[in-house]
Amino acid sequence: FIKAFPNKEKVKLIIKSMNGSSYPLKLQSLKKIASTDARILWIDETYSKENYKNLLASCDCYVSLHRSSCFGLSLLDAIHMKKPVIATDYSGSKDFITSETAFPVRYKVTKLRKNYFPYEAGSTWAEPDISDAAKQMRFVFENYSISKNRAIHGHELVTQKFSLSTVSQIYEQRLLRLRLGTPKNV
């Protein structure tokens, strides 16, 4: 964020976390960095579903520089609300985070040298490219109408591909194939 907006433009970053009390020293360290810029607001608490949806609705863009995400439900929530999404181009979210639907951020795969619960040493995860993330944030800020159109395209894709009826049909067909003993690709 600071790299994307070093000139104190009128932008705000809201960092939403929870369970920071489980890692007090890390939380304190991160909050200290955030406190150097008045445009950054840090919220470390558990939100109700309604408060979460209201927070998301109040944002102009959703950023997730995740290292691993099995599916990316919060990303889908943002896309469902037609918000521009900037996210690490890694893991389960690759099914719907593309350069046509969102703003994928480059990454390097890294091997963990120690345990980071729930990830064990030796596991791999993505290390987001901070310069690319800053570039994407800057683009969304300077080209909001283009970004909003991309968000609308993302909404159309996930509504089609991940709707309850579409997913239900996929599961129904798969269960039928399993019951009949039919190979997966038939």
mmCIF file with all atom_site columns, C-alpha atoms in Angstrom:
data_model
loop_
_atom_site.group_PDB
_atom_site.id
_atom_site.type_symbol
_atom_site.label_atom_id
_atom_site.label_alt_id
_atom_site.label_comp_id
_atom_site.label_asym_id
_atom_site.label_entity_id
_atom_site.label_seq_id
_atom_site.pdbx_PDB_ins_code
_atom_site.Cartn_x
_atom_site.Cartn_y
_atom_site.Cartn_z
_atom_site.occupancy
_atom_site.B_iso_or_equiv
_atom_site.pdbx_formal_charge
_atom_site.auth_seq_id
_atom_site.auth_comp_id
_atom_site.auth_asym_id
_atom_site.auth_atom_id
_atom_site.pdbx_PDB_model_num
ATOM 1   C CA . PHE A 1 1   ? 0.000   0.000   0.000   1.00 0.00 ? 1   PHE A CA 1
ATOM 2   C CA . ILE A 1 2   ? 2.715   2.460   0.968   1.00 0.00 ? 2   ILE A CA 1
ATOM 3   C CA . LYS A 1 3   ? 4.697   1.473   -2.126  1.00 0.00 ? 3   LYS A CA 1
ATOM 4   C CA . ALA A 1 4   ? 1.609   2.010   -4.337  1.00 0.00 ? 4   ALA A CA 1
ATOM 5   C CA . PHE A 1 5   ? 0.676   5.349   -2.763  1.00 0.00 ? 5   PHE A CA 1
ATOM 6   C CA . PRO A 1 6   ? 3.843   7.031   -1.440  1.00 0.00 ? 6   PRO A CA 1
ATOM 7   C CA . ASN A 1 7   ? 2.605   10.566  -2.117  1.00 0.00 ? 7   ASN A CA 1
ATOM 8   C CA . LYS A 1 8   ? -0.156  10.438  0.487   1.00 0.00 ? 8   LYS A CA 1
ATOM 9   C CA . GLU A 1 9   ? -2.968  10.268  -2.090  1.00 0.00 ? 9   GLU A CA 1
ATOM 10  C CA . LYS A 1 10  ? -6.504  10.259  -0.698  1.00 0.00 ? 10  LYS A CA 1
ATOM 11  C CA . VAL A 1 11  ? -6.793  6.509   -0.292  1.00 0.00 ? 11  VAL A CA 1
ATOM 12  C CA . LYS A 1 12  ? -7.317  4.347   2.756   1.00 0.00 ? 12  LYS A CA 1
ATOM 13  C CA . LEU A 1 13  ? -6.271  0.807   3.596   1.00 0.00 ? 13  LEU A CA 1
ATOM 14  C CA . ILE A 1 14  ? -8.338  -1.246  6.012   1.00 0.00 ? 14  ILE A CA 1
ATOM 15  C CA . ILE A 1 15  ? -6.564  -4.329  7.294   1.00 0.00 ? 15  ILE A CA 1
ATOM 16  C CA . LYS A 1 16  ? -9.005  -6.815  8.777   1.00 0.00 ? 16  LYS A CA 1
ATOM 17  C CA . SER A 1 17  ? -7.562  -9.621  10.868  1.00 0.00 ? 17  SER A CA 1
ATOM 18  C CA . MET A 1 18  ? -8.710  -11.737 13.778  1.00 0.00 ? 18  MET A CA 1
ATOM 19  C CA . ASN A 1 19  ? -7.143  -13.715 16.602  1.00 0.00 ? 19  ASN A CA 1
ATOM 20  C CA . GLY A 1 20  ? -4.150  -11.377 16.719  1.00 0.00 ? 20  GLY A CA 1
ATOM 21  C CA . SER A 1 21  ? -3.966  -12.027 20.455  1.00 0.00 ? 21  SER A CA 1
ATOM 22  C CA . SER A 1 22  ? -2.644  -15.494 19.576  1.00 0.00 ? 22  SER A CA 1
ATOM 23  C CA . TYR A 1 23  ? 0.456   -13.778 18.144  1.00 0.00 ? 23  TYR A CA 1
ATOM 24  C CA . PRO A 1 24  ? 0.818   -10.606 20.241  1.00 0.00 ? 24  PRO A CA 1
ATOM 25  C CA . LEU A 1 25  ? 4.408   -9.754  19.279  1.00 0.00 ? 25  LEU A CA 1
ATOM 26  C CA . LYS A 1 26  ? 3.749   -10.142 15.552  1.00 0.00 ? 26  LYS A CA 1
ATOM 27  C CA . LEU A 1 27  ? 0.502   -8.166  15.808  1.00 0.00 ? 27  LEU A CA 1
ATOM 28  C CA . GLN A 1 28  ? 2.236   -5.386  17.738  1.00 0.00 ? 28  GLN A CA 1
ATOM 29  C CA . SER A 1 29  ? 5.050   -5.268  15.164  1.00 0.00 ? 29  SER A CA 1
ATOM 30  C CA . LEU A 1 30  ? 2.630   -5.065  12.230  1.00 0.00 ? 30  LEU A CA 1
ATOM 31  C CA . LYS A 1 31  ? 0.443   -2.470  13.928  1.00 0.00 ? 31  LYS A CA 1
ATOM 32  C CA . LYS A 1 32  ? 3.558   -0.370  14.603  1.00 0.00 ? 32  LYS A CA 1
ATOM 33  C CA . ILE A 1 33  ? 4.365   -0.350  10.873  1.00 0.00 ? 33  ILE A CA 1
ATOM 34  C CA . ALA A 1 34  ? 0.734   0.490   10.038  1.00 0.00 ? 34  ALA A CA 1
ATOM 35  C CA . SER A 1 35  ? 0.736   3.349   12.554  1.00 0.00 ? 35  SER A CA 1
ATOM 36  C CA . THR A 1 36  ? 3.344   5.185   10.478  1.00 0.00 ? 36  THR A CA 1
ATOM 37  C CA . ASP A 1 37  ? 0.620   6.052   7.929   1.00 0.00 ? 37  ASP A CA 1
ATOM 38  C CA . ALA A 1 38  ? -2.652  7.632   9.091   1.00 0.00 ? 38  ALA A CA 1
ATOM 39  C CA . ARG A 1 39  ? -4.391  6.237   6.001   1.00 0.00 ? 39  ARG A CA 1
ATOM 40  C CA . ILE A 1 40  ? -4.128  2.698   7.391   1.00 0.00 ? 40  ILE A CA 1
ATOM 41  C CA . LEU A 1 41  ? -6.808  1.381   9.722   1.00 0.00 ? 41  LEU A CA 1
ATOM 42  C CA . TRP A 1 42  ? -6.250  -1.967  11.424  1.00 0.00 ? 42  TRP A CA 1
ATOM 43  C CA . ILE A 1 43  ? -9.194  -3.966  12.754  1.00 0.00 ? 43  ILE A CA 1
ATOM 44  C CA . ASP A 1 44  ? -8.304  -7.104  14.705  1.00 0.00 ? 44  ASP A CA 1
ATOM 45  C CA . GLU A 1 45  ? -11.534 -8.687  15.853  1.00 0.00 ? 45  GLU A CA 1
ATOM 46  C CA . THR A 1 46  ? -13.997 -11.353 14.877  1.00 0.00 ? 46  THR A CA 1
ATOM 47  C CA . TYR A 1 47  ? -16.870 -9.946  12.845  1.00 0.00 ? 47  TYR A CA 1
ATOM 48  C CA . SER A 1 48  ? -20.381 -11.205 12.504  1.00 0.00 ? 48  SER A CA 1
ATOM 49  C CA . LYS A 1 49  ? -21.398 -12.162 8.983   1.00 0.00 ? 49  LYS A CA 1
ATOM 50  C CA . GLU A 1 50  ? -23.403 -8.930  8.729   1.00 0.00 ? 50  GLU A CA 1
ATOM 51  C CA . ASN A 1 51  ? -20.493 -6.717  9.866   1.00 0.00 ? 51  ASN A CA 1
ATOM 52  C CA . TYR A 1 52  ? -18.150 -8.537  7.483   1.00 0.00 ? 52  TYR A CA 1
ATOM 53  C CA . LYS A 1 53  ? -20.529 -7.989  4.541   1.00 0.00 ? 53  LYS A CA 1
ATOM 54  C CA . ASN A 1 54  ? -20.978 -4.310  5.504   1.00 0.00 ? 54  ASN A CA 1
ATOM 55  C CA . LEU A 1 55  ? -17.208 -3.784  5.686   1.00 0.00 ? 55  LEU A CA 1
ATOM 56  C CA . LEU A 1 56  ? -16.749 -5.416  2.299   1.00 0.00 ? 56  LEU A CA 1
ATOM 57  C CA . ALA A 1 57  ? -19.583 -3.356  0.809   1.00 0.00 ? 57  ALA A CA 1
ATOM 58  C CA . SER A 1 58  ? -17.940 -0.139  2.022   1.00 0.00 ? 58  SER A CA 1
ATOM 59  C CA . CYS A 1 59  ? -14.671 -0.861  0.183   1.00 0.00 ? 59  CYS A CA 1
ATOM 60  C CA . ASP A 1 60  ? -13.805 0.173   -3.371  1.00 0.00 ? 60  ASP A CA 1
ATOM 61  C CA . CYS A 1 61  ? -11.390 -2.735  -3.883  1.00 0.00 ? 61  CYS A CA 1
ATOM 62  C CA . TYR A 1 62  ? -10.518 -6.003  -2.136  1.00 0.00 ? 62  TYR A CA 1
ATOM 63  C CA . VAL A 1 63  ? -6.870  -7.059  -1.827  1.00 0.00 ? 63  VAL A CA 1
ATOM 64  C CA . SER A 1 64  ? -5.764  -10.540 -0.781  1.00 0.00 ? 64  SER A CA 1
ATOM 65  C CA . LEU A 1 65  ? -2.051  -11.203 -0.929  1.00 0.00 ? 65  LEU A CA 1
ATOM 66  C CA . HIS A 1 66  ? -2.587  -14.726 0.312   1.00 0.00 ? 66  HIS A CA 1
ATOM 67  C CA . ARG A 1 67  ? 0.087   -17.349 0.400   1.00 0.00 ? 67  ARG A CA 1
ATOM 68  C CA . SER A 1 68  ? -2.331  -20.229 0.138   1.00 0.00 ? 68  SER A CA 1
ATOM 69  C CA . SER A 1 69  ? -6.087  -20.406 -0.116  1.00 0.00 ? 69  SER A CA 1
ATOM 70  C CA . CYS A 1 70  ? -8.016  -23.576 -0.726  1.00 0.00 ? 70  CYS A CA 1
ATOM 71  C CA . PHE A 1 71  ? -10.849 -21.787 -2.519  1.00 0.00 ? 71  PHE A CA 1
ATOM 72  C CA . GLY A 1 72  ? -11.008 -18.094 -1.641  1.00 0.00 ? 72  GLY A CA 1
ATOM 73  C CA . LEU A 1 73  ? -14.508 -17.492 -0.296  1.00 0.00 ? 73  LEU A CA 1
ATOM 74  C CA . SER A 1 74  ? -13.768 -13.890 0.694   1.00 0.00 ? 74  SER A CA 1
ATOM 75  C CA . LEU A 1 75  ? -12.562 -13.266 -2.865  1.00 0.00 ? 75  LEU A CA 1
ATOM 76  C CA . LEU A 1 76  ? -15.833 -14.679 -4.187  1.00 0.00 ? 76  LEU A CA 1
ATOM 77  C CA . ASP A 1 77  ? -17.761 -12.459 -1.773  1.00 0.00 ? 77  ASP A CA 1
ATOM 78  C CA . ALA A 1 78  ? -15.974 -9.388  -3.141  1.00 0.00 ? 78  ALA A CA 1
ATOM 79  C CA . ILE A 1 79  ? -16.519 -10.471 -6.744  1.00 0.00 ? 79  ILE A CA 1
ATOM 80  C CA . HIS A 1 80  ? -20.173 -11.141 -5.986  1.00 0.00 ? 80  HIS A CA 1
ATOM 81  C CA . MET A 1 81  ? -20.397 -7.510  -4.818  1.00 0.00 ? 81  MET A CA 1
ATOM 82  C CA . LYS A 1 82  ? -18.747 -6.418  -8.105  1.00 0.00 ? 82  LYS A CA 1
ATOM 83  C CA . LYS A 1 83  ? -15.657 -5.110  -6.336  1.00 0.00 ? 83  LYS A CA 1
ATOM 84  C CA . PRO A 1 84  ? -12.317 -5.024  -8.139  1.00 0.00 ? 84  PRO A CA 1
ATOM 85  C CA . VAL A 1 85  ? -10.174 -7.787  -6.633  1.00 0.00 ? 85  VAL A CA 1
ATOM 86  C CA . ILE A 1 86  ? -6.383  -7.850  -6.421  1.00 0.00 ? 86  ILE A CA 1
ATOM 87  C CA . ALA A 1 87  ? -5.146  -11.275 -5.342  1.00 0.00 ? 87  ALA A CA 1
ATOM 88  C CA . THR A 1 88  ? -2.162  -13.581 -5.430  1.00 0.00 ? 88  THR A CA 1
ATOM 89  C CA . ASP A 1 89  ? -2.403  -15.663 -8.597  1.00 0.00 ? 89  ASP A CA 1
ATOM 90  C CA . TYR A 1 90  ? -2.066  -18.898 -6.634  1.00 0.00 ? 90  TYR A CA 1
ATOM 91  C CA . SER A 1 91  ? -4.097  -21.752 -5.230  1.00 0.00 ? 91  SER A CA 1
ATOM 92  C CA . GLY A 1 92  ? -7.820  -22.430 -5.526  1.00 0.00 ? 92  GLY A CA 1
ATOM 93  C CA . SER A 1 93  ? -8.695  -18.856 -6.468  1.00 0.00 ? 93  SER A CA 1
ATOM 94  C CA . LYS A 1 94  ? -7.038  -19.395 -9.879  1.00 0.00 ? 94  LYS A CA 1
ATOM 95  C CA . ASP A 1 95  ? -10.378 -20.880 -10.974 1.00 0.00 ? 95  ASP A CA 1
ATOM 96  C CA . PHE A 1 96  ? -11.896 -17.394 -11.036 1.00 0.00 ? 96  PHE A CA 1
ATOM 97  C CA . ILE A 1 97  ? -9.089  -14.857 -10.548 1.00 0.00 ? 97  ILE A CA 1
ATOM 98  C CA . THR A 1 98  ? -7.825  -14.136 -14.067 1.00 0.00 ? 98  THR A CA 1
ATOM 99  C CA . SER A 1 99  ? -6.652  -11.030 -15.891 1.00 0.00 ? 99  SER A CA 1
ATOM 100 C CA . GLU A 1 100 ? -10.180 -10.795 -17.378 1.00 0.00 ? 100 GLU A CA 1
ATOM 101 C CA . THR A 1 101 ? -12.005 -10.948 -14.034 1.00 0.00 ? 101 THR A CA 1
ATOM 102 C CA . ALA A 1 102 ? -9.621  -9.439  -11.478 1.00 0.00 ? 102 ALA A CA 1
ATOM 103 C CA . PHE A 1 103 ? -6.024  -8.327  -10.962 1.00 0.00 ? 103 PHE A CA 1
ATOM 104 C CA . PRO A 1 104 ? -3.789  -11.359 -10.351 1.00 0.00 ? 104 PRO A CA 1
ATOM 105 C CA . VAL A 1 105 ? -0.513  -10.704 -8.539  1.00 0.00 ? 105 VAL A CA 1
ATOM 106 C CA . ARG A 1 106 ? 2.643   -12.586 -9.515  1.00 0.00 ? 106 ARG A CA 1
ATOM 107 C CA . TYR A 1 107 ? 4.364   -14.751 -6.909  1.00 0.00 ? 107 TYR A CA 1
ATOM 108 C CA . LYS A 1 108 ? 7.260   -17.105 -6.262  1.00 0.00 ? 108 LYS A CA 1
ATOM 109 C CA . VAL A 1 109 ? 6.763   -20.517 -4.693  1.00 0.00 ? 109 VAL A CA 1
ATOM 110 C CA . THR A 1 110 ? 8.779   -20.815 -1.501  1.00 0.00 ? 110 THR A CA 1
ATOM 111 C CA . LYS A 1 111 ? 9.460   -23.716 0.836   1.00 0.00 ? 111 LYS A CA 1
ATOM 112 C CA . LEU A 1 112 ? 8.790   -23.114 4.516   1.00 0.00 ? 112 LEU A CA 1
ATOM 113 C CA . ARG A 1 113 ? 11.832  -23.404 6.724   1.00 0.00 ? 113 ARG A CA 1
ATOM 114 C CA . LYS A 1 114 ? 9.788   -23.603 9.922   1.00 0.00 ? 114 LYS A CA 1
ATOM 115 C CA . ASN A 1 115 ? 6.204   -24.294 10.993  1.00 0.00 ? 115 ASN A CA 1
ATOM 116 C CA . TYR A 1 116 ? 3.576   -21.598 10.423  1.00 0.00 ? 116 TYR A CA 1
ATOM 117 C CA . PHE A 1 117 ? 0.411   -23.153 11.771  1.00 0.00 ? 117 PHE A CA 1
ATOM 118 C CA . PRO A 1 118 ? -1.317  -24.882 10.065  1.00 0.00 ? 118 PRO A CA 1
ATOM 119 C CA . TYR A 1 119 ? 1.524   -25.146 7.513   1.00 0.00 ? 119 TYR A CA 1
ATOM 120 C CA . GLU A 1 120 ? 4.449   -27.367 8.429   1.00 0.00 ? 120 GLU A CA 1
ATOM 121 C CA . ALA A 1 121 ? 8.129   -26.845 7.634   1.00 0.00 ? 121 ALA A CA 1
ATOM 122 C CA . GLY A 1 122 ? 8.865   -28.222 4.185   1.00 0.00 ? 122 GLY A CA 1
ATOM 123 C CA . SER A 1 123 ? 5.446   -27.190 2.823   1.00 0.00 ? 123 SER A CA 1
ATOM 124 C CA . THR A 1 124 ? 5.261   -24.754 -0.054  1.00 0.00 ? 124 THR A CA 1
ATOM 125 C CA . TRP A 1 125 ? 3.291   -21.564 -0.432  1.00 0.00 ? 125 TRP A CA 1
ATOM 126 C CA . ALA A 1 126 ? 3.270   -18.441 -2.584  1.00 0.00 ? 126 ALA A CA 1
ATOM 127 C CA . GLU A 1 127 ? 5.293   -15.349 -1.784  1.00 0.00 ? 127 GLU A CA 1
ATOM 128 C CA . PRO A 1 128 ? 3.386   -12.478 -3.458  1.00 0.00 ? 128 PRO A CA 1
ATOM 129 C CA . ASP A 1 129 ? 5.407   -10.020 -5.549  1.00 0.00 ? 129 ASP A CA 1
ATOM 130 C CA . ILE A 1 130 ? 4.951   -6.768  -3.594  1.00 0.00 ? 130 ILE A CA 1
ATOM 131 C CA . SER A 1 131 ? 6.015   -4.576  -6.528  1.00 0.00 ? 131 SER A CA 1
ATOM 132 C CA . ASP A 1 132 ? 3.425   -6.233  -8.763  1.00 0.00 ? 132 ASP A CA 1
ATOM 133 C CA . ALA A 1 133 ? 0.775   -5.861  -6.049  1.00 0.00 ? 133 ALA A CA 1
ATOM 134 C CA . ALA A 1 134 ? 1.589   -2.139  -5.742  1.00 0.00 ? 134 ALA A CA 1
ATOM 135 C CA . LYS A 1 135 ? 1.361   -1.785  -9.523  1.00 0.00 ? 135 LYS A CA 1
ATOM 136 C CA . GLN A 1 136 ? -2.062  -3.471  -9.522  1.00 0.00 ? 136 GLN A CA 1
ATOM 137 C CA . MET A 1 137 ? -3.285  -1.250  -6.670  1.00 0.00 ? 137 MET A CA 1
ATOM 138 C CA . ARG A 1 138 ? -2.100  1.836   -8.517  1.00 0.00 ? 138 ARG A CA 1
ATOM 139 C CA . PHE A 1 139 ? -3.833  0.695   -11.723 1.00 0.00 ? 139 PHE A CA 1
ATOM 140 C CA . VAL A 1 140 ? -7.169  0.147   -9.965  1.00 0.00 ? 140 VAL A CA 1
ATOM 141 C CA . PHE A 1 141 ? -6.897  3.563   -8.299  1.00 0.00 ? 141 PHE A CA 1
ATOM 142 C CA . GLU A 1 142 ? -6.041  5.407   -11.524 1.00 0.00 ? 142 GLU A CA 1
ATOM 143 C CA . ASN A 1 143 ? -8.395  3.427   -13.800 1.00 0.00 ? 143 ASN A CA 1
ATOM 144 C CA . TYR A 1 144 ? -11.423 2.751   -11.655 1.00 0.00 ? 144 TYR A CA 1
ATOM 145 C CA . SER A 1 145 ? -13.965 2.547   -14.494 1.00 0.00 ? 145 SER A CA 1
ATOM 146 C CA . ILE A 1 146 ? -11.833 -0.081  -16.288 1.00 0.00 ? 146 ILE A CA 1
ATOM 147 C CA . SER A 1 147 ? -11.372 -1.890  -12.977 1.00 0.00 ? 147 SER A CA 1
ATOM 148 C CA . LYS A 1 148 ? -15.098 -1.814  -12.267 1.00 0.00 ? 148 LYS A CA 1
ATOM 149 C CA . ASN A 1 149 ? -15.823 -3.311  -15.714 1.00 0.00 ? 149 ASN A CA 1
ATOM 150 C CA . ARG A 1 150 ? -13.392 -6.124  -14.988 1.00 0.00 ? 150 ARG A CA 1
ATOM 151 C CA . ALA A 1 151 ? -15.158 -6.676  -11.655 1.00 0.00 ? 151 ALA A CA 1
ATOM 152 C CA . ILE A 1 152 ? -18.501 -6.911  -13.450 1.00 0.00 ? 152 ILE A CA 1
ATOM 153 C CA . HIS A 1 153 ? -17.004 -9.495  -15.821 1.00 0.00 ? 153 HIS A CA 1
ATOM 154 C CA . GLY A 1 154 ? -15.764 -11.421 -12.780 1.00 0.00 ? 154 GLY A CA 1
ATOM 155 C CA . HIS A 1 155 ? -19.227 -11.287 -11.250 1.00 0.00 ? 155 HIS A CA 1
ATOM 156 C CA . GLU A 1 156 ? -20.740 -12.684 -14.448 1.00 0.00 ? 156 GLU A CA 1
ATOM 157 C CA . LEU A 1 157 ? -18.198 -15.527 -14.532 1.00 0.00 ? 157 LEU A CA 1
ATOM 158 C CA . VAL A 1 158 ? -18.649 -16.619 -10.917 1.00 0.00 ? 158 VAL A CA 1
ATOM 159 C CA . THR A 1 159 ? -22.423 -16.275 -11.142 1.00 0.00 ? 159 THR A CA 1
ATOM 160 C CA . GLN A 1 160 ? -22.362 -18.624 -14.133 1.00 0.00 ? 160 GLN A CA 1
ATOM 161 C CA . LYS A 1 161 ? -19.646 -21.032 -13.058 1.00 0.00 ? 161 LYS A CA 1
ATOM 162 C CA . PHE A 1 162 ? -20.217 -21.198 -9.292  1.00 0.00 ? 162 PHE A CA 1
ATOM 163 C CA . SER A 1 163 ? -23.952 -20.661 -8.904  1.00 0.00 ? 163 SER A CA 1
ATOM 164 C CA . LEU A 1 164 ? -25.854 -23.094 -6.701  1.00 0.00 ? 164 LEU A CA 1
ATOM 165 C CA . SER A 1 165 ? -27.652 -24.592 -9.691  1.00 0.00 ? 165 SER A CA 1
ATOM 166 C CA . THR A 1 166 ? -24.451 -25.025 -11.732 1.00 0.00 ? 166 THR A CA 1
ATOM 167 C CA . VAL A 1 167 ? -22.505 -26.603 -8.882  1.00 0.00 ? 167 VAL A CA 1
ATOM 168 C CA . SER A 1 168 ? -25.508 -28.787 -7.961  1.00 0.00 ? 168 SER A CA 1
ATOM 169 C CA . GLN A 1 169 ? -25.670 -30.133 -11.516 1.00 0.00 ? 169 GLN A CA 1
ATOM 170 C CA . ILE A 1 170 ? -21.943 -30.918 -11.490 1.00 0.00 ? 170 ILE A CA 1
ATOM 171 C CA . TYR A 1 171 ? -22.277 -32.809 -8.198  1.00 0.00 ? 171 TYR A CA 1
ATOM 172 C CA . GLU A 1 172 ? -25.403 -34.614 -9.368  1.00 0.00 ? 172 GLU A CA 1
ATOM 173 C CA . GLN A 1 173 ? -23.689 -35.777 -12.572 1.00 0.00 ? 173 GLN A CA 1
ATOM 174 C CA . ARG A 1 174 ? -20.576 -36.864 -10.678 1.00 0.00 ? 174 ARG A CA 1
ATOM 175 C CA . LEU A 1 175 ? -22.598 -38.805 -8.097  1.00 0.00 ? 175 LEU A CA 1
ATOM 176 C CA . LEU A 1 176 ? -24.540 -40.494 -10.883 1.00 0.00 ? 176 LEU A CA 1
ATOM 177 C CA . ARG A 1 177 ? -21.274 -41.515 -12.593 1.00 0.00 ? 177 ARG A CA 1
ATOM 178 C CA . LEU A 1 178 ? -19.937 -42.875 -9.305  1.00 0.00 ? 178 LEU A CA 1
ATOM 179 C CA . ARG A 1 179 ? -23.128 -44.857 -8.686  1.00 0.00 ? 179 ARG A CA 1
ATOM 180 C CA . LEU A 1 180 ? -23.021 -46.322 -12.199 1.00 0.00 ? 180 LEU A CA 1
ATOM 181 C CA . GLY A 1 181 ? -19.276 -46.906 -12.086 1.00 0.00 ? 181 GLY A CA 1
ATOM 182 C CA . THR A 1 182 ? -18.759 -44.716 -15.181 1.00 0.00 ? 182 THR A CA 1
ATOM 183 C CA . PRO A 1 183 ? -15.271 -43.261 -15.696 1.00 0.00 ? 183 PRO A CA 1
ATOM 184 C CA . LYS A 1 184 ? -14.907 -39.583 -14.726 1.00 0.00 ? 184 LYS A CA 1
ATOM 185 C CA . ASN A 1 185 ? -14.356 -38.249 -18.256 1.00 0.00 ? 185 ASN A CA 1
ATOM 186 C CA . VAL A 1 186 ? -17.377 -39.967 -19.802 1.00 0.00 ? 186 VAL A CA 1
#
